[in-house]
Coordinates of C-alpha atoms and ligand atoms in Angstrom, one line a residue:
X1 CA -14.0 181.1 47.1
X2 CA -10.9 181.1 45.4
X3 CA -8.9 177.7 46.1
X4 CA -5.6 178.5 44.9
X5 CA -4.2 180.5 47.7
X6 CA -2.2 178.3 49.7
X7 CA -3.8 177.8 53.7
X8 CA -7.3 178.5 52.2
X9 CA -7.9 174.6 52.8
X10 CA -6.2 172.1 54.5
X11 CA -2.9 170.7 53.5
X12 CA 1.1 170.7 53.8
X13 CA 3.6 173.6 53.7
X14 CA 6.5 173.1 52.2
X15 CA 7.7 171.7 55.6
X16 CA 5.6 168.5 55.5
X17 CA 3.4 170.5 58.5
X18 CA -0.3 170.0 58.5
X19 CA -2.0 173.0 57.4
X20 CA -5.6 173.8 58.6
X21 CA -7.8 176.1 57.0
X22 CA -9.6 178.6 59.5
X23 CA -11.5 181.1 58.6
X24 CA -9.0 183.6 59.0
X25 CA -6.8 182.4 56.3
X26 CA -10.1 181.8 53.9
X27 CA -11.0 185.4 54.7
X28 CA -6.9 186.5 53.7
X29 CA -7.5 183.8 51.0
X30 CA -10.9 186.0 49.3
X31 CA -9.1 189.3 49.8
X32 CA -6.5 188.4 47.7
X33 CA -9.1 186.3 45.3
X34 CA -11.0 190.3 45.7
X35 CA -8.0 192.0 44.6
X36 CA -8.5 194.4 47.9
X37 CA -5.0 195.6 48.9
X38 CA -3.5 194.9 45.4
X39 CA -2.6 191.4 46.5
X40 CA -1.1 192.7 49.7
X41 CA -0.6 190.3 53.1
X42 CA 0.8 192.6 55.4
X43 CA 0.0 191.6 59.5
X44 CA 2.1 192.6 62.3
X45 CA 2.0 190.8 66.2
X46 CA 2.5 194.6 68.5
X47 CA 3.2 193.1 71.7
X48 CA 3.7 195.8 74.7
X49 CA 7.0 195.7 76.4
X50 CA 5.4 194.7 80.0
X51 CA 6.4 191.3 80.6
X52 CA 7.1 188.2 79.1
X53 CA 5.5 186.9 75.8
X54 CA 3.1 183.7 76.8
X55 CA 2.3 180.3 75.4
X56 CA -0.7 182.5 74.3
X57 CA 1.1 185.2 72.4
X58 CA 2.8 182.6 70.7
X59 CA -0.7 181.7 68.8
X60 CA -1.3 184.8 68.0
X61 CA 2.7 185.0 66.6
X62 CA 2.3 181.9 64.8
X63 CA -1.2 183.3 63.0
X64 CA 0.6 186.0 61.5
X65 CA 3.4 185.4 60.9
X66 CA 2.1 182.1 58.9
X67 CA -0.6 184.0 57.3
X68 CA 2.2 186.4 55.7
X69 CA 4.3 183.4 54.9
X70 CA 2.1 181.6 53.1
X71 CA 0.6 184.4 51.0
X72 CA 4.2 185.8 49.7
X73 CA 3.3 188.4 52.3
X74 CA 5.5 190.5 55.3
X75 CA 4.9 190.5 59.1
X76 CA 5.9 193.3 61.3
X77 CA 7.5 193.2 65.5
X78 CA 5.8 196.5 66.7
X79 CA 6.4 197.3 70.3
X80 CA 3.3 198.5 71.2
X81 CA 4.3 201.1 73.7
X82 CA 2.1 203.9 74.8
X83 CA 1.9 202.8 78.5
X84 CA 5.8 203.5 79.6
X85 CA 5.2 203.3 83.2
X86 CA 5.4 199.6 83.0
X87 CA 7.5 198.9 80.2
X88 CA 11.0 198.3 79.5
X89 CA 13.5 198.2 78.1
X90 CA 15.0 194.3 79.3
X91 CA 10.9 193.5 77.9
X92 CA 12.0 194.7 74.1
X93 CA 14.7 192.2 74.3
X94 CA 13.3 189.0 75.8
X95 CA 10.2 189.5 72.7
X96 CA 13.1 189.9 70.3
X97 CA 14.6 187.0 71.9
X98 CA 11.4 184.5 71.8
X99 CA 9.9 185.5 68.3
X100 CA 13.7 184.6 66.4
X101 CA 13.8 181.7 68.6
X102 CA 10.2 180.5 67.9
X103 CA 11.1 180.7 63.8
X104 CA 10.4 183.7 62.6
X105 CA 11.6 186.6 61.4
X106 CA 10.0 190.0 61.0
X107 CA 9.4 192.3 58.2
X108 CA 13.0 194.8 58.4
X109 CA 13.5 196.8 61.4
X110 CA 11.4 196.5 64.5
X111 CA 9.0 199.1 64.9
X112 CA 7.6 200.9 68.2
X113 CA 4.4 202.4 68.5
X114 CA 6.7 205.9 70.3
X115 CA 8.0 206.2 67.0
X116 CA 5.2 207.4 65.7
X117 CA 4.5 210.1 68.1
X118 CA 5.1 213.1 66.5
X119 CA 2.9 211.5 63.7
X120 CA 0.0 210.8 66.1
X121 CA 0.2 214.4 67.4
X122 CA -0.1 216.1 64.4
X123 CA -3.4 213.5 63.4
X124 CA -4.6 214.6 66.9
X125 CA -4.3 218.6 66.1
X126 CA -6.1 217.9 62.4
X127 CA -8.7 216.1 64.8
X128 CA -9.0 218.9 66.7
X129 CA -9.1 221.7 63.0
X130 CA -12.0 218.7 61.9
X131 CA -13.9 219.8 65.1
X132 CA -13.7 216.2 66.1
X133 CA -11.6 216.4 69.3
X134 CA -11.7 218.2 72.0
X135 CA -9.6 218.7 75.5
X136 CA -11.7 217.5 78.4
X137 CA -11.4 218.7 82.5
X138 CA -13.4 216.3 83.5
X139 CA -10.9 214.2 86.2
X140 CA -11.2 210.5 86.3
X141 CA -13.8 210.2 88.6
X142 CA -16.3 212.6 87.2
X143 CA -15.6 211.3 83.2
X144 CA -16.6 207.9 84.7
X145 CA -20.0 209.4 86.2
X146 CA -20.7 210.9 82.9
X147 CA -19.8 207.9 80.9
X148 CA -23.0 206.5 81.8
X149 CA -24.3 203.0 81.7
X150 CA -24.8 200.1 79.5
X151 CA -28.3 200.5 80.5
X152 CA -28.1 204.6 80.3
X153 CA -26.5 207.0 77.9
X154 CA -23.7 209.5 78.8
X155 CA -23.8 213.1 79.4
X156 CA -21.6 215.1 77.1
X157 CA -18.4 216.6 78.8
X158 CA -19.0 220.6 80.1
X159 CA -16.3 221.9 77.8
X160 CA -17.4 219.8 74.2
X161 CA -17.9 222.6 72.6
X162 CA -14.5 224.1 73.1
X163 CA -13.8 226.2 70.2
X164 CA -10.7 225.0 67.9
X165 CA -8.4 227.9 69.1
X166 CA -8.8 227.2 72.9
X167 CA -8.5 222.9 72.5
X168 CA -5.1 223.9 70.2
X169 CA -4.1 226.1 72.4
X170 CA -4.6 223.5 75.4
X171 CA -3.3 220.5 73.8
X172 CA 0.6 222.4 73.1
X173 CA 0.1 223.2 76.5
X174 CA -0.4 219.5 77.8
X175 CA 2.3 218.7 75.2
X176 CA 4.5 221.6 76.7
X177 CA 4.2 220.3 80.1
X178 CA 1.9 223.2 81.5
X179 CA -0.7 220.1 83.4
X180 CA 0.1 218.0 85.7
X181 CA -1.1 214.0 85.2
X182 CA -4.6 213.5 85.2
X183 CA -5.4 217.6 84.8
X184 CA -7.2 217.3 81.3
X185 CA -7.5 214.7 78.4
X186 CA -7.6 214.2 74.5
X187 CA -10.9 213.2 73.9
X188 CA -12.2 212.1 70.0
X189 CA -15.9 214.0 69.9
X190 CA -18.3 211.4 69.0
X191 CA -21.4 210.6 70.6
X192 CA -22.3 210.3 74.4
X193 CA -25.3 208.2 73.8
X194 CA -23.9 205.5 71.8
X195 CA -24.8 201.9 73.0
X196 CA -20.8 201.2 72.2
X197 CA -19.2 202.3 75.3
X198 CA -15.8 202.2 73.3
X199 CA -17.2 205.5 71.4
X200 CA -18.5 207.6 73.9
X201 CA -16.1 210.4 73.7
X202 CA -13.1 208.0 74.4
X203 CA -9.8 209.3 75.6
X204 CA -7.0 210.2 73.0
X205 CA -4.5 211.3 75.0
X206 CA -3.8 211.4 78.9
X207 CA -0.7 213.8 80.7
X208 CA 1.8 211.1 82.0
X209 CA 5.1 213.1 83.0
X210 CA 6.8 209.8 83.2
X211 CA 9.9 208.9 81.4
X212 CA 9.9 206.7 78.2
X213 CA 12.0 203.4 77.6
X214 CA 12.4 204.3 74.0
X215 CA 11.7 208.3 73.5
X216 CA 13.0 209.1 77.1
X217 CA 11.4 212.6 78.8
X218 CA 10.7 213.8 75.1
X219 CA 6.6 213.7 75.9
X220 CA 4.7 213.7 79.1
X221 CA 1.8 213.3 77.0
X222 CA 0.9 209.5 75.8
X223 CA -1.8 208.7 73.5
X224 CA -3.8 205.5 74.6
X225 CA -4.0 202.0 72.7
X226 CA -7.5 202.8 70.6
X227 CA -6.1 205.7 69.6
X228 CA -2.5 204.8 68.6
X229 CA -3.2 200.9 67.1
X230 CA -5.1 201.8 64.4
X231 CA -2.9 204.4 63.4
X232 CA 0.0 202.8 63.8
X233 CA -1.4 200.0 61.6
X234 CA -2.2 202.2 59.0
X235 CA 1.5 204.0 58.6
X236 CA 3.1 200.5 58.2
X237 CA 0.7 199.7 55.7
X238 CA -0.6 197.1 57.1
X239 CA -3.9 194.8 55.4
X240 CA -4.8 192.3 58.3
X241 CA -4.7 193.6 61.7
X242 CA -5.4 190.1 63.5
X243 CA -6.1 190.8 67.6
X244 CA -8.3 188.9 70.1
X245 CA -11.6 189.0 70.3
X246 CA -11.6 192.2 73.5
X247 CA -11.3 194.2 70.8
X248 CA -14.3 192.9 69.0
X249 CA -16.0 196.3 70.5
X250 CA -13.1 198.6 69.9
X251 CA -13.3 198.3 66.1
X252 CA -15.6 200.6 65.4
X253 CA -13.5 203.0 67.0
X254 CA -10.4 201.6 64.8
X255 CA -12.6 202.7 62.1
X256 CA -13.7 206.0 63.1
X257 CA -10.5 207.3 64.1
X258 CA -9.0 206.0 60.6
X259 CA -11.9 207.7 58.8
X260 CA -11.8 210.7 60.5
X261 CA -8.3 211.5 59.2
X262 CA -8.2 211.4 55.9
X263 CA -6.9 209.1 53.7
X264 CA -4.8 211.2 51.9
X265 CA -2.6 212.5 54.7
X266 CA -2.1 209.0 56.0
X267 CA -0.9 208.1 53.1
X268 CA 1.3 210.7 53.5
X269 CA 3.4 209.2 56.5
X270 CA 3.0 205.4 55.3
X271 CA 5.5 203.2 54.5
X272 CA 3.3 202.6 51.7
X273 CA 3.6 206.8 50.7
X274 CA 6.2 206.0 47.5
X275 CA 4.7 203.2 46.5
X276 CA 2.1 202.6 43.2
X277 CA -0.7 200.7 45.4
X278 CA -4.0 201.9 46.1
X279 CA -4.0 202.6 49.6
X280 CA -7.0 201.2 51.4
X281 CA -7.2 201.5 55.2
X282 CA -6.5 198.2 57.5
X283 CA -8.9 195.6 58.2
X284 CA -9.0 194.8 62.2
X285 CA -10.2 190.4 62.6
X286 CA -10.7 189.0 66.3
X287 CA -9.9 185.9 67.0
X288 CA -10.4 183.5 70.4
X289 CA -7.5 184.0 72.5
X290 CA -6.0 180.6 73.8
X291 CA -6.6 179.2 77.1
X292 CA -5.0 176.4 78.8
X293 CA -6.4 174.5 81.7
X294 CA -3.8 173.8 84.9
X295 CA -2.7 177.4 83.5
X296 CA -2.6 181.1 84.4
X297 CA -2.1 183.2 81.8
X298 CA -1.9 187.1 81.1
X299 CA 1.6 189.2 82.4
X300 CA -0.3 190.8 85.0
X301 CA -0.8 187.2 86.7
X302 CA 2.7 186.2 85.5
X303 CA 4.3 189.1 86.9
X304 CA 2.8 188.4 90.1
X305 CA 4.1 185.3 90.3
X306 CA 7.4 186.4 89.6
X307 CA 7.1 189.1 92.2
X308 CA 5.8 186.7 95.3
X309 CA 8.5 184.3 94.0
X310 CA 5.6 181.7 93.5
X311 CA 8.1 180.8 90.9
X312 CA 11.9 181.4 90.0
X313 CA 11.7 184.3 87.4
X314 CA 9.5 184.8 84.2
X315 CA 11.9 181.5 83.4
X316 CA 11.1 179.1 85.4
X317 CA 10.6 176.0 83.5
X318 CA 7.1 175.7 85.3
X319 CA 5.9 178.8 83.6
X320 CA 4.0 179.6 80.5
X321 CA 5.9 181.9 79.2
X322 CA 8.2 181.0 75.7
X323 CA 11.6 181.7 78.8
X324 CA 10.5 179.4 80.3
X325 CA 9.4 176.6 78.0
X326 CA 12.6 176.9 76.6
X327 CA 14.2 176.4 79.7
X328 CA 12.2 173.4 80.3
X329 CA 13.6 171.8 76.9
X330 CA 10.1 172.7 74.6
X331 CA 11.5 172.8 70.9
X332 CA 10.1 175.2 69.0
X333 CA 8.6 173.4 66.5
X334 CA 6.7 171.8 69.1
X335 CA 5.1 175.2 70.0
X336 CA 4.2 175.9 66.2
X337 CA 3.1 172.2 66.2
X338 CA 0.7 173.0 68.6
X339 CA -0.3 176.6 67.9
X340 CA -1.7 175.2 64.3
X341 CA -3.6 172.4 66.2
X342 CA -5.5 174.4 68.5
X343 CA -6.4 176.3 65.5
X344 CA -8.1 179.9 64.7
X345 CA -11.8 180.5 65.9
X346 CA -14.1 183.0 67.3
X347 CA -15.5 180.9 69.8
X348 CA -13.8 180.9 73.0
X349 CA -12.5 177.5 74.3
X350 CA -10.1 176.1 77.0
X351 CA -7.4 173.8 75.1
X352 CA -6.4 171.1 77.8
X353 CA -2.7 171.1 78.9
X354 CA -2.5 167.2 77.5
X355 CA -2.5 168.6 73.9
X356 CA 0.8 170.8 74.8
X357 CA 2.8 168.2 76.4
X358 CA 2.0 165.6 73.1
X359 CA 2.9 168.5 70.8
X360 CA 6.4 168.6 73.0
X361 CA 6.4 164.6 73.0
X362 CA 6.1 164.0 69.8
X363 CA 8.5 166.3 68.5
X364 CA 10.8 165.0 71.6
X365 CA 10.3 161.1 70.2
X366 CA 11.2 161.5 66.7
X367 CA 14.0 164.2 67.6
X368 CA 15.9 163.3 71.0
X369 CA 18.7 160.7 71.3
X370 CA 18.0 158.3 74.3
X371 CA 20.9 158.0 76.7
X372 CA 20.7 156.5 80.2
X373 CA 20.6 158.3 83.8
X374 CA 19.9 157.0 86.8
X375 CA 18.1 158.7 89.1
X376 CA 18.3 157.5 92.6
X377 CA 21.4 155.3 92.0
X378 CA 21.8 151.7 93.8
X379 CA 25.5 150.4 93.2
X380 CA 25.7 146.8 91.5
X381 CA 28.7 145.2 91.8
X382 CA 29.6 142.2 88.9
X383 CA 31.9 140.2 90.7
X384 CA 32.0 138.3 87.4
X385 CA 33.7 141.4 85.6
X386 CA 37.5 142.5 86.8
X387 CA 38.2 145.5 88.8
X388 CA 39.6 147.9 85.7
X389 CA 37.2 145.9 83.1
X390 CA 35.8 148.9 80.6
X391 CA 33.8 147.2 78.4
X392 CA 32.2 149.4 75.1
X393 CA 28.6 148.3 74.6
X394 CA 27.5 150.0 71.7
X395 CA 24.0 151.0 72.1
X396 CA 21.4 153.1 68.8
X397 CA 20.4 156.7 69.6
X398 CA 17.0 156.5 68.6
X399 CA 15.3 153.1 68.3
X400 CA 13.9 154.1 65.1
X401 CA 16.4 156.7 63.6
X402 CA 19.8 155.1 62.1
X403 CA 20.8 158.3 61.2
X404 CA 20.8 159.8 64.5
X405 CA 24.1 157.0 64.5
X406 CA 25.7 155.1 67.5
X407 CA 27.7 155.3 70.5
X408 CA 29.5 153.1 73.4
X409 CA 28.7 153.2 76.5
X410 CA 31.3 152.3 79.1
X411 CA 30.2 148.8 81.0
X412 CA 32.5 148.4 84.4
X413 CA 32.4 146.4 87.2
X414 CA 30.1 148.8 89.2
X415 CA 27.4 150.4 87.9
X416 CA 24.2 152.1 89.0
X417 CA 20.8 151.2 88.7
X418 CA 17.8 152.6 90.3
X419 CA 16.7 151.8 93.3
X420 CA 13.4 151.7 92.2
X421 CA 14.2 148.8 89.6
X422 CA 15.1 146.5 92.9
X423 CA 12.6 144.9 95.4
X424 CA 13.9 142.9 98.2
X425 CA 10.2 141.3 99.1
X426 CA 8.8 142.3 95.3
X427 CA 4.7 142.6 94.7
X428 CA 3.2 139.8 92.3
X429 CA 4.2 141.1 88.5
X430 CA 6.9 142.7 89.3
X431 CA 9.4 142.4 86.5
X432 CA 12.8 143.7 87.3
X433 CA 15.7 142.9 89.8
X434 CA 15.2 141.3 93.0
X435 CA 17.2 138.3 95.6
X436 CA 18.6 135.8 93.5
X437 CA 15.8 137.3 90.5
X438 CA 17.7 138.1 87.1
X439 CA 17.4 141.1 85.2
X440 CA 19.0 142.4 81.5
X441 CA 21.4 145.7 81.5
X442 CA 20.1 147.8 78.5
X443 CA 22.2 146.5 75.7
X444 CA 23.9 144.8 78.2
X445 CA 24.3 141.4 80.1
X446 CA 21.8 139.5 81.8
X447 CA 22.4 139.6 85.5
X448 CA 21.9 137.7 89.0
X449 CA 21.6 139.2 92.1
X450 CA 23.3 136.9 93.9
X451 CA 23.6 139.2 97.5
X452 CA 22.4 141.6 99.1
X453 CA 24.7 144.2 101.3
X454 CA 22.9 146.5 104.1
X455 CA 24.3 149.0 106.1
X456 CA 23.8 149.6 109.9
X457 CA 20.4 150.8 109.6
X458 CA 19.8 148.2 107.2
X459 CA 19.5 149.9 104.3
X460 CA 20.2 148.4 100.8
X461 CA 23.8 149.6 100.1
X462 CA 24.8 147.5 97.3
X463 CA 24.0 144.9 95.6
X464 CA 26.3 141.7 94.5
X465 CA 25.4 140.4 91.0
X466 CA 26.9 137.3 88.4
X467 CA 26.8 138.4 84.7
X468 CA 25.6 135.6 82.5
X469 CA 28.4 136.7 79.8
X470 CA 26.8 134.2 77.1
X471 CA 23.8 137.0 77.0
X472 CA 25.1 140.0 75.4
X473 CA 22.9 140.3 72.1
X474 CA 21.7 137.2 72.6
X475 CA 18.8 135.5 74.5
X476 CA 19.7 133.5 77.8
X477 CA 19.6 129.4 77.6
X478 CA 17.1 127.7 78.9
X479 CA 14.8 130.4 80.5
X480 CA 13.2 134.0 80.2
X481 CA 14.2 136.9 81.5
X482 CA 11.9 139.6 81.1
X483 CA 12.9 142.9 82.8
X484 CA 15.4 145.3 81.1
X485 CA 16.6 147.9 83.4
X486 CA 18.6 151.1 82.7
X487 CA 22.0 151.8 84.3
X488 CA 25.2 153.8 84.2
X489 CA 29.0 153.2 85.1
X490 CA 29.9 154.3 88.7
X491 CA 33.5 155.5 87.2
X492 CA 32.5 156.4 84.1
X493 CA 29.4 157.9 84.7
X494 CA 28.8 162.0 85.5
X495 CA 27.0 163.2 88.8
X496 CA 24.1 165.4 87.9
X497 CA 21.1 167.5 89.5
X498 CA 18.3 166.8 87.9
X499 CA 15.2 168.8 88.6
X500 CA 11.2 166.7 88.0
X501 CA 9.3 169.3 86.5
X502 CA 5.7 168.9 87.0
X503 CA 2.1 171.0 86.1
X504 CA 2.2 173.8 88.6
X505 CA -1.3 173.9 89.5
X506 CA -3.0 170.8 90.4
X507 CA -6.4 172.1 89.8
X508 CA -8.1 172.6 86.0
X509 CA -8.9 176.3 86.7
X510 CA -6.7 177.9 89.4
X511 CA -8.7 181.3 88.6
X512 CA -11.9 179.7 88.8
X513 CA -14.0 181.9 91.3
X514 CA -14.5 178.9 93.5
X515 CA -11.1 179.4 94.4
X516 CA -10.3 182.6 96.8
X517 CA -6.1 182.3 96.1
X518 CA -4.3 180.5 93.3
X519 CA -1.6 179.4 95.7
X520 CA -4.1 176.6 97.1
X521 CA -4.1 174.7 94.2
X522 CA -0.5 175.4 94.0
X523 CA 1.0 171.7 93.2
X524 CA 2.9 170.9 96.3
X525 CA 4.7 168.4 93.4
X526 CA 6.1 170.8 90.5
X527 CA 9.5 170.6 91.6
X528 CA 11.2 167.7 92.8
X529 CA 15.2 168.5 92.9
X530 CA 17.4 165.2 92.8
X531 CA 21.4 165.7 93.2
X532 CA 22.7 162.3 93.2
X533 CA 21.6 161.5 89.6
X534 CA 24.1 159.7 87.8
X535 CA 24.2 160.6 83.9
X536 CA 26.2 158.6 80.5
X537 CA 29.1 160.1 80.3
X538 CA 27.9 160.6 76.8
X539 CA 25.2 163.0 77.3
X540 CA 27.6 165.0 79.5
X541 CA 29.9 165.7 76.7
X542 CA 27.8 166.5 73.7
X543 CA 27.0 169.6 72.7
X544 CA 25.1 168.0 69.5
X545 CA 21.7 168.2 71.3
X546 CA 20.7 169.7 74.8
X547 CA 16.9 167.6 74.9
X548 CA 17.4 163.8 75.7
X549 CA 15.1 161.0 76.2
X550 CA 16.5 159.7 79.6
X551 CA 15.2 155.8 78.9
X552 CA 12.5 155.1 81.0
X553 CA 12.4 158.5 82.8
X554 CA 11.1 161.1 80.3
X555 CA 12.5 163.6 78.2
X556 CA 15.4 165.8 79.7
X557 CA 16.8 168.8 78.6
X558 CA 20.3 170.4 79.9
X559 CA 19.5 173.5 81.8
X560 CA 22.0 176.1 80.2
X561 CA 21.7 179.0 82.9
X562 CA 22.7 176.5 86.2
X563 CA 24.5 174.4 84.7
X564 CA 28.7 175.0 85.3
X565 CA 32.0 173.0 84.6
X566 CA 31.5 171.6 87.5
X567 CA 27.8 170.5 87.9
X568 CA 25.2 169.7 85.2
X569 CA 21.5 170.6 85.5
X570 CA 18.8 168.5 84.1
X571 CA 15.4 170.0 83.7
X572 CA 12.7 167.3 83.1
X573 CA 10.8 168.5 79.9
X574 CA 8.1 166.2 79.9
X575 CA 7.2 162.2 81.2
X576 CA 7.0 159.7 78.7
X577 CA 3.2 158.9 79.2
X578 CA 0.8 161.5 80.2
X579 CA -0.6 160.4 84.1
X580 CA -2.5 163.2 84.4
X581 CA -5.5 162.6 82.4
X582 CA -8.2 159.9 83.8
Ligands
ATP601 P1 -1.9 189.7 78.4 O1 -3.2 189.4 78.7 O2 -1.6 188.4 78.6 O3 -1.6 190.7 79.2 P2 -2.3 191.5 76.3 O4 -3.4 190.9 75.5 O5 -2.2 192.4 76.9 O6 -1.6 189.4 77.1 P3 0.0 192.2 74.2 O7 1.5 192.5 74.7 O8 -0.8 193.4 74.2 O9 -0.8 191.7 75.7 O10 -0.4 191.2 73.5 C1 0.3 191.0 71.9 C2 -1.0 190.4 71.0 O11 -1.2 189.0 71.9 C3 -1.9 191.0 70.9 O12 -2.2 191.0 69.8 C4 -2.8 190.0 71.4 O13 -4.2 190.0 71.2 C5 -2.3 188.8 71.7 N1 -2.4 187.7 72.9 C6 -2.5 187.5 74.0 N2 -2.6 187.1 74.3 C7 -2.9 186.2 73.4 C8 -3.3 184.6 73.6 N3 -4.0 184.4 75.3 N4 -4.2 184.2 72.8 C9 -3.8 184.9 71.0 N5 -2.9 185.8 71.3 C10 -2.8 186.2 72.5
MG602 MG1 -2.0 194.0 77.1

């Protein structure tokens, strides 16, 4: 093992982030030490544009891009677009946007498997000419029957011994659109008795008369994922093809296809055609998918939640999509740190959602400026201040980071505090304001509640308090005041809507077999909308940061989609403390 390559042992990257060794970093380091690919490291991230990316994809993105970057390599972005019926340009754009937002840049132009369709077709012809593929007329049902099972070998297709001429003619006619969907398919001629079902003459091309988002009506036959992926990797000169464990059983097919097609001809069309590099076939390595508790992942499930209005779209802040997390206020750094901290292994395990929440708290604790926002306002009149009194209270934007500066917070005769910070009949140990009691206004004076004003229904409508003017930046004389509450000026404060988001599911495994329908375990409090909140003016007028800590309430960010000039909307990213861990 050559330890001189970055990433081969635990350490820090150039930005000071912790990097942890894993079996893929080890393998890449070893391959470099062996000069396996002429010292090249070239990875790719291959999303299918059939939905938006989720946090699981982020793990794969981080892995592919960082492994390449740590070793002076390259990482391509390639849309694996062989299933046009479910794909769209909207998803292509969304995915590109998410990857850039995460902070990664792909090598060169965006790639599409569909741009290799003609090469893929030529390779299919080559396979037929080499006696390694044939056109099969079995229907989908028949093909399933012929395939056998895990305990029984399959049977050869009646068309398996077609002549090359006949196969070439039929493939040409498939391409020319002579046949309907499903009429026949092109299959690899491997082994119907293989213990690996993927090797039982897998389908390489199927007929689909559908328009493709990149190639339009040019094709009515489309190559399968297995056939396309390995060849696309080879064409792009990928060295390390990293994918998730469900493809482990497909690896023999990946290798079979690349070996069945002669290396030299692949080299001729590859990105490496003009280079002197020794051409070594790409190698697939699998790692475990990220799974998170309290979360449903998988684009099919997420699409269903969108289509049935369980959530308000792919970018609903409760979704585990990158679009949703971004809107919720997650920072790219927090997601990258989380992906690094969960590590890369070959064993499937479920990660606690608390780890992701910890990652965002940790980042925002350091980076989010503090501000005050009263979520549930109760008016307080400070009787010993004049009408029109505006005093600028200087407050630090961050308690531990002076470089984040200070701001002036206007204090006026009328202010709001949170209803939860006043109790007429306080329970024992209550440290905030009570009738006749005292509390400190954060950064300002100690006030005393002299009078409770109620409306006709007996609800508290306002409090009349007096300020001890000798307590600005000073302890009160001869007594202790423990409680500190946040506040916002009535005339200067800005009305805002605040959305309190929480976990979407209230059970650890919404996909458990014991749960008939995941809708039964939706957390009814996953979204609470508060319409009458009041925000400190400085936070309403800044573009500098969209993420804030609302003191004592949590981390919030301005919703860029629903905020307008008339009304600002803030989303709660995460509470200050974990209220879910038991
Ligand atoms: P889904 O099941 O959510 O639809 P997918 O695997 O079908 O995901 P692709 O667009 O094909 O989605 O995936 C692109 C890449 O992301 C693949 O290499 C895939 O293995 C990887 N990936 C997908 N889900 C996860 C996950 N949960 N953890 C890690 N990597 C993942
Ligand atoms: Mg998929």
